[in-house]
Amino acid sequence: MAGTIAVAMVLLCVVTSIVWFSRPGAAQVERATAVFNIIPYYTSTPPPAIPSPSPTPQSPEGELPPSPPPGDVAKGGFVQVIGTGGDGLRLRSEPGLNGEIRYLGLESEIFRVDDGPTMLDGYTWWLLVAPYDETVRGWAVSNYLKSVPNP
């Protein structure tokens, strides 16, 4: 009797295999295709170079605004760009007219004073840093700065 059960089991396996592999589409295996979308990673674009038509910081009328009173601009305080006539204030890599222009401070823009004063080329220079971005920094002439309370 055990032999009969074994033969029946083998026969059942053979019949199941025939039925399984003879069904339509059994030989064809569907394959999924993976699709990759490559999205470029965001990178910071450096600001455009700012032309410097004249090396001396002057207002549009050709006259330099007066320097703020002594003690008005101080390290750790905040200043606002004024008197540029909409041309903006050049922030340089180092104090002096030979420093590379890094950024153009817009009229009414506010900066934190991080260093200074430094007297060079007949001007008083202060190191300014944008409160919204530490990488926006440079030396600027005090004649275009006005002290403001903490923003």
mmCIF file of C-alpha atoms in Angstrom, residues 30-136:
data_model
loop_
_atom_site.group_PDB
_atom_site.id
_atom_site.type_symbol
_atom_site.label_atom_id
_atom_site.label_comp_id
_atom_site.label_asym_id
_atom_site.label_seq_id
_atom_site.Cartn_x
_atom_site.Cartn_y
_atom_site.Cartn_z
ATOM 1 C CA GLU A 30 7.143 39.436 -17.823
ATOM 2 C CA ARG A 31 9.980 41.675 -16.813
ATOM 3 C CA ALA A 32 9.566 45.124 -15.345
ATOM 4 C CA THR A 33 11.753 47.895 -16.670
ATOM 5 C CA ALA A 34 13.247 50.274 -14.139
ATOM 6 C CA VAL A 35 13.211 53.924 -15.099
ATOM 7 C CA PHE A 36 15.641 56.353 -13.492
ATOM 8 C CA ASN A 37 15.189 60.087 -13.680
ATOM 9 C CA ILE A 38 18.421 61.895 -12.923
ATOM 10 C CA ILE A 39 17.711 65.226 -11.264
ATOM 11 C CA PRO A 40 20.717 67.519 -11.011
ATOM 12 C CA TYR A 41 21.604 68.574 -7.475
ATOM 13 C CA TYR A 42 21.061 72.267 -6.669
ATOM 14 C CA THR A 43 24.280 74.252 -6.631
ATOM 15 C CA SER A 44 24.776 77.830 -5.629
ATOM 16 C CA THR A 45 25.444 80.148 -8.527
ATOM 17 C CA PRO A 46 28.067 82.771 -7.770
ATOM 18 C CA PRO A 47 26.876 86.349 -8.096
ATOM 19 C CA PRO A 48 27.764 88.068 -11.370
ATOM 20 C CA ALA A 49 30.866 90.201 -11.492
ATOM 21 C CA ILE A 50 30.150 93.818 -10.660
ATOM 22 C CA PRO A 51 31.818 96.280 -13.011
ATOM 23 C CA SER A 52 33.776 99.085 -11.397
ATOM 24 C CA PRO A 53 33.783 102.026 -13.802
ATOM 25 C CA SER A 54 35.589 104.354 -11.404
ATOM 26 C CA PRO A 55 37.828 103.343 -8.508
ATOM 27 C CA THR A 56 36.644 106.155 -6.222
ATOM 28 C CA PRO A 57 33.366 105.757 -4.338
ATOM 29 C CA GLN A 58 31.305 108.804 -5.305
ATOM 30 C CA SER A 59 27.672 109.723 -5.279
ATOM 31 C CA PRO A 60 25.915 110.380 -8.603
ATOM 32 C CA GLU A 61 26.355 114.153 -8.159
ATOM 33 C CA GLY A 62 30.130 113.659 -7.933
ATOM 34 C CA GLU A 63 30.351 114.591 -4.251
ATOM 35 C CA LEU A 64 31.047 112.151 -1.467
ATOM 36 C CA PRO A 65 28.445 112.113 1.328
ATOM 37 C CA PRO A 66 29.793 113.145 4.722
ATOM 38 C CA SER A 67 31.231 110.490 6.993
ATOM 39 C CA PRO A 68 28.969 109.502 9.920
ATOM 40 C CA PRO A 69 29.849 111.084 13.291
ATOM 41 C CA PRO A 70 32.551 109.282 15.287
ATOM 42 C CA GLY A 71 31.070 106.455 17.359
ATOM 43 C CA ASP A 72 27.929 106.291 15.216
ATOM 44 C CA VAL A 73 29.110 103.132 13.386
ATOM 45 C CA ALA A 74 30.530 100.528 15.767
ATOM 46 C CA LYS A 75 31.654 96.908 15.674
ATOM 47 C CA GLY A 76 28.703 94.624 16.458
ATOM 48 C CA GLY A 77 26.132 97.238 15.425
ATOM 49 C CA PHE A 78 23.962 97.430 12.341
ATOM 50 C CA VAL A 79 24.186 99.879 9.446
ATOM 51 C CA GLN A 80 22.091 100.726 6.415
ATOM 52 C CA VAL A 81 23.413 101.627 2.965
ATOM 53 C CA ILE A 82 22.482 105.245 2.127
ATOM 54 C CA GLY A 83 23.381 107.951 -0.371
ATOM 55 C CA THR A 84 24.312 105.797 -3.366
ATOM 56 C CA GLY A 85 21.553 107.181 -5.582
ATOM 57 C CA GLY A 86 20.440 103.626 -6.337
ATOM 58 C CA ASP A 87 23.882 102.588 -7.609
ATOM 59 C CA GLY A 88 24.620 100.486 -4.519
ATOM 60 C CA LEU A 89 27.709 100.228 -2.320
ATOM 61 C CA ARG A 90 30.680 98.067 -3.317
ATOM 62 C CA LEU A 91 31.754 95.588 -0.647
ATOM 63 C CA ARG A 92 35.386 94.657 -1.202
ATOM 64 C CA SER A 93 37.573 91.695 -0.215
ATOM 65 C CA GLU A 94 39.885 93.979 1.783
ATOM 66 C CA PRO A 95 39.854 97.606 2.880
ATOM 67 C CA GLY A 96 41.014 100.038 0.210
ATOM 68 C CA LEU A 97 40.169 100.862 -3.353
ATOM 69 C CA ASN A 98 42.296 97.986 -4.681
ATOM 70 C CA GLY A 99 40.242 95.277 -2.964
ATOM 71 C CA GLU A 100 38.297 92.967 -5.253
ATOM 72 C CA ILE A 101 34.573 93.785 -5.367
ATOM 73 C CA ARG A 102 32.673 90.856 -3.829
ATOM 74 C CA TYR A 103 29.150 92.178 -3.521
ATOM 75 C CA LEU A 104 27.036 95.222 -4.305
ATOM 76 C CA GLY A 105 25.067 96.400 -1.265
ATOM 77 C CA LEU A 106 21.730 97.807 -2.403
ATOM 78 C CA GLU A 107 20.355 101.162 -1.265
ATOM 79 C CA SER A 108 18.659 100.710 2.168
ATOM 80 C CA GLU A 109 20.125 97.217 2.658
ATOM 81 C CA ILE A 110 21.104 96.446 6.255
ATOM 82 C CA PHE A 111 24.408 94.864 7.349
ATOM 83 C CA ARG A 112 26.085 93.891 10.618
ATOM 84 C CA VAL A 113 29.455 95.537 11.322
ATOM 85 C CA ASP A 114 32.047 92.825 12.068
ATOM 86 C CA ASP A 115 35.335 94.734 12.025
ATOM 87 C CA GLY A 116 36.857 98.156 11.621
ATOM 88 C CA PRO A 117 37.436 100.967 11.421
ATOM 89 C CA THR A 118 40.417 100.883 9.084
ATOM 90 C CA MET A 119 41.750 104.098 7.552
ATOM 91 C CA LEU A 120 43.052 103.571 4.007
ATOM 92 C CA ASP A 121 43.112 105.538 0.734
ATOM 93 C CA GLY A 122 41.603 108.552 2.526
ATOM 94 C CA TYR A 123 38.473 106.676 3.662
ATOM 95 C CA THR A 124 37.246 104.890 6.777
ATOM 96 C CA TRP A 125 36.426 101.233 5.999
ATOM 97 C CA TRP A 126 34.179 98.818 7.914
ATOM 98 C CA LEU A 127 33.772 95.059 7.403
ATOM 99 C CA LEU A 128 30.080 94.407 6.776
ATOM 100 C CA VAL A 129 28.261 91.057 6.878
ATOM 101 C CA ALA A 130 24.700 90.423 5.702
ATOM 102 C CA PRO A 131 22.579 89.185 8.628
ATOM 103 C CA TYR A 132 20.801 86.718 6.329
ATOM 104 C CA ASP A 133 23.952 85.127 4.827
ATOM 105 C CA GLU A 134 27.445 85.040 6.390
ATOM 106 C CA THR A 135 29.045 84.598 2.958
ATOM 107 C CA VAL A 136 27.844 88.043 1.848
#
